[in-house]
Amino acid sequence: MTPVTHGPRCPRSLAARLCLLGRAPESVRPGTGGPDGADWLPPLVRAGALTELARRGLLTDDGGVVTPDLDARTDDPALDDLLELITESPPHGWRDWVTRHAGTTLDAVQAGLAEEGALRVVSRRWLGLLPPRDYALVDGEAARALRADARRVLHGREPVARVAPEDAALVVLAAAAGLTGVVSAEERTTRGRRLGELARRAGQCGPAGGPAAVAPVRAVAEVRAALAAAVAAPEESAAASAAGG
């Protein structure tokens, strides 16, 4: 299957696509007040970066430890920064890397989207001081197109084996992050079988079932589970506080 074309401004990396999708008003998780400052946005974008690097073979699994290709470069600043961070850090597993310093990847991805014109920098002063950069969505059309494409992948009749792996990854990670505008809570149940098939497809780098296609499947499964746990943690903490726990 030829990868979906999202328009001239659509970012190419999975992390950037997820960032743009997560900022679309139609996609945001209910009760979060939107994506700005949301706890779930950094792990969502980091999960996209980890998944893409694993699919490219630039991150591999060595006994549960995320191991980078020391000589690899992607020409994508956000991905290269993450490779460097993993290289220079003590060993960690996939689940740790979904949240560890995840804000650095989000910052790099958003800076790239601002250069492309998909986001714009918003300066806000607090007590006369300039806070860290904030961003607002500019390219709403591309964000809505991403959401529509994701919905088609989820509900389409096309066999999963013909879905582009990067499109499968977009849907699976959006569902794991709880973007109910992309995959509703009910659809996570009713479309659970297809989501599972899409998760396996997301970890394939070649024709479905090919021997070289299997290596990142474990990485995608670990990242998907870690992302779901990361976005659930703040909600559970808030619920406990509200209940007096």
PDB file of C-alpha atoms in Angstrom, residues 6 12 16 26-27 34 48 54 58 60 62-63 69 83 88 105 131 151 159 168 200 202 207 211 239 242:
ATOM      1  CA  HIS A   6      -1.555  14.290   3.893  1.00  0.00           C
ATOM      2  CA  ARG A  12       7.081  13.127   7.628  1.00  0.00           C
ATOM      3  CA  ALA A  16       5.710  14.961  14.234  1.00  0.00           C
ATOM      4  CA  GLU A  26     -11.044  17.171  17.187  1.00  0.00           C
ATOM      5  CA  SER A  27      -8.520  14.680  18.575  1.00  0.00           C
ATOM      6  CA  GLY A  34      -6.657  20.480  25.324  1.00  0.00           C
ATOM      7  CA  GLY A  48       6.322   7.994  18.047  1.00  0.00           C
ATOM      8  CA  ALA A  54      12.934   0.929  16.003  1.00  0.00           C
ATOM      9  CA  LEU A  58      18.361   2.318  14.576  1.00  0.00           C
ATOM     10  CA  THR A  60      17.244  -2.536  18.841  1.00  0.00           C
ATOM     11  CA  ASP A  62      19.200  -6.301  23.690  1.00  0.00           C
ATOM     12  CA  GLY A  63      17.724  -8.362  26.494  1.00  0.00           C
ATOM     13  CA  ASP A  69      23.110   2.259  16.451  1.00  0.00           C
ATOM     14  CA  LEU A  83      19.591   8.715  19.586  1.00  0.00           C
ATOM     15  CA  GLU A  88      24.944   8.858  26.435  1.00  0.00           C
ATOM     16  CA  THR A 105      11.721  15.260  22.194  1.00  0.00           C
ATOM     17  CA  PRO A 131       8.308  31.268  30.042  1.00  0.00           C
ATOM     18  CA  ARG A 151     -10.170   6.830  11.129  1.00  0.00           C
ATOM     19  CA  PRO A 159      -6.579  -5.965   4.938  1.00  0.00           C
ATOM     20  CA  ALA A 168      -0.773   1.543  11.476  1.00  0.00           C
ATOM     21  CA  ARG A 200       1.764  -6.032  14.804  1.00  0.00           C
ATOM     22  CA  ALA A 202       3.290  -1.217  12.914  1.00  0.00           C
ATOM     23  CA  PRO A 207       6.281  -7.375   3.600  1.00  0.00           C
ATOM     24  CA  PRO A 211      11.863 -12.449   8.513  1.00  0.00           C
ATOM     25  CA  ALA A 239      -9.014  10.551  40.745  1.00  0.00           C
ATOM     26  CA  ALA A 242     -10.595  13.880  44.270  1.00  0.00           C
TER      27      ALA A 242
END
